[in-house]
Amino acid sequence: MKATHAILLLVLFVTFFTHPVFPQQPSVYQIYFDKGNVNWQWLGRLHYLRQWGKWRIQLRESFQSNLYRGVTVNQNWKDLNEFRFLSERTLGQALRWGVGTTSRVLSDQTTALKFSQHTAFQQLTWTVREGIEVTPSVGWSWDESFGFRDNGPYAGLTLQLANVDLGGYQAQGRLLSNYRAFPERKNRDVSVYTSFFREFSKQASDSFTIRVGNSFNKYYLSAAGALEQVKIQEQGLRNVLHYAFSATNVLQVVTNLQRRNLFIENPFSQNQRKELVLDTQARHRWVWRKLEVHSELHTAQKVQDNTGVETDITGLQTGMGVGINLRNVHRMDIAANIRYTKYEFNTPDTLVNHDDRDEQRFIFDSTVRWRMSPYFTATLNGYAYLFHQVYIHRTRSANNNWNRIFRLQAALEHRPTKNVSNVLKTEVLANYTVYDFDEILPMFKSYIFRKLIVADSLTWQFLPRVGLEGFVRLEWEDNGTFFKQLFAQQVSQQVHLSFVSLLVTYRTDWGPVLRLGGTVYRRNEWRFRPQREQTRNFVSLSPVVQVRYQTATRMAFTMEYAPTRVTDFGRVTQRFSNARLLLQYHF
């Protein structure tokens, strides 16, 4: 990350925060830093708004920097910085004149890409009537990519609609248009968004949204100066029809239609792709006393037409589901959901494309929560996922398979007082993937994965300002080849995991909360070659120091530091530090 980014944000923050003028709405300054073993990340955001009489200033700044440092890779930075500034003056009741600038800078050392675009402009906003504004703008734009620098005139147009009545419908919308005329490139972007809403009665309402986009841009591909032309046309329509037969019987129908044409051309290749998506959902909810029943029907179709026929795709999906919720019956809450989905993946019939397949999914999920007493609550959850994939062409039939995932989870929550909380969880998981023709294949491909998890967490505020937070998680897992005829497993790997965290919390007189403690993570692995042989004895030890401070409305601050020591079979293999910093201030 370049130091100028942080310095710029700090200067702007100090300057605007110390200014005596009161804001019209809260401005915010936010910065985030996260450091791991090989990754560093910086995020920053500043949104500032002030008004002095007839003058108003808006400023938005955001940056994101990432650093990757691998064992065999040099430091690779990726920076993205976006900046916008606008100063406006009111000229009477219907006009506002403003000047501003926008900037976008991208630098990626991984791909050797450097790009920057800057625009200075002036604009005039005309309030045609309440809720309707038109803003034309003109200026100059600078663009740099792969060492090529271009500049040329800029023109823009914005049309804003806010809560305008059109034939009984409440309309909102926005039109954005930008044009940059560089000597060798003429780039333009146009996007239109409109939404309409009408409530016919207390029982019925209708809303629909229209999106249209059209862009034509040319980009440099490399330092050699080759240009790539990208043309995108997009249209979208979304309709939501809401009808309430009664207060407890509601139907909603959602229809979504999207169309997209993409054309890419450069000196080396040419590609054109057309996409069409049609999605319809019907949802129904019925409530009777403590019982709620909800159902859903979903159909979708996606068509992708590329230049040539080898990569064309047509996808058809149909889904349906039903669920029930039963609340507060003998101190129990019960929820159960069942969903079925069928998917067809179709491609053109060619000699090289045999990807046509059908897929079916069944999902079962149910939960029972029982409040046994004011101090004890028990939860039981069951989940099943059934998946079957069948390739239509015989050359791919060896990959026909079914997958089954079963999970059973139980939790017991104990809260004897408001200062003590203890939650014990157990979970059993089994994941089977079985190929239909294992018996006639050269080797078995079917496999199984099983896991047992036991976790316990404790929160104890044993003094007014001192508390204890503890967490323990144990896992046992194994995986290997599965023989469906015998319903037997040949284990190839076993893994034992354990994680322990213990933190002491102290609330100071002047606000900050301190958390001190540590974490221990251990992973043991065994492989069968064919005898059981331990291949890993991984231990990670991390002391933890955390400071948190938050006021009622203005500021939130978190800082955490955890040096980590890693060993494998008792030999130190790594030493690194994890750190995290978050600051958010409203002013």
mmCIF file of C-alpha atoms in Angstrom, residues 380-383 406-410 426-429:
data_model
loop_
_atom_site.group_PDB
_atom_site.id
_atom_site.type_symbol
_atom_site.label_atom_id
_atom_site.label_comp_id
_atom_site.label_asym_id
_atom_site.label_seq_id
_atom_site.Cartn_x
_atom_site.Cartn_y
_atom_site.Cartn_z
ATOM 1 C CA LEU A 380 -32.025 -30.677 17.766
ATOM 2 C CA ASN A 381 -31.406 -30.254 14.024
ATOM 3 C CA GLY A 382 -31.472 -32.857 11.264
ATOM 4 C CA TYR A 383 -30.319 -32.246 7.699
ATOM 5 C CA PHE A 406 -26.506 -36.513 6.497
ATOM 6 C CA ARG A 407 -26.030 -34.313 9.542
ATOM 7 C CA LEU A 408 -27.443 -34.525 13.053
ATOM 8 C CA GLN A 409 -26.727 -31.690 15.472
ATOM 9 C CA ALA A 410 -27.750 -31.254 19.111
ATOM 10 C CA THR A 426 -22.422 -32.125 19.267
ATOM 11 C CA GLU A 427 -22.617 -32.943 15.574
ATOM 12 C CA VAL A 428 -22.331 -36.057 13.446
ATOM 13 C CA LEU A 429 -21.733 -35.693 9.705
#
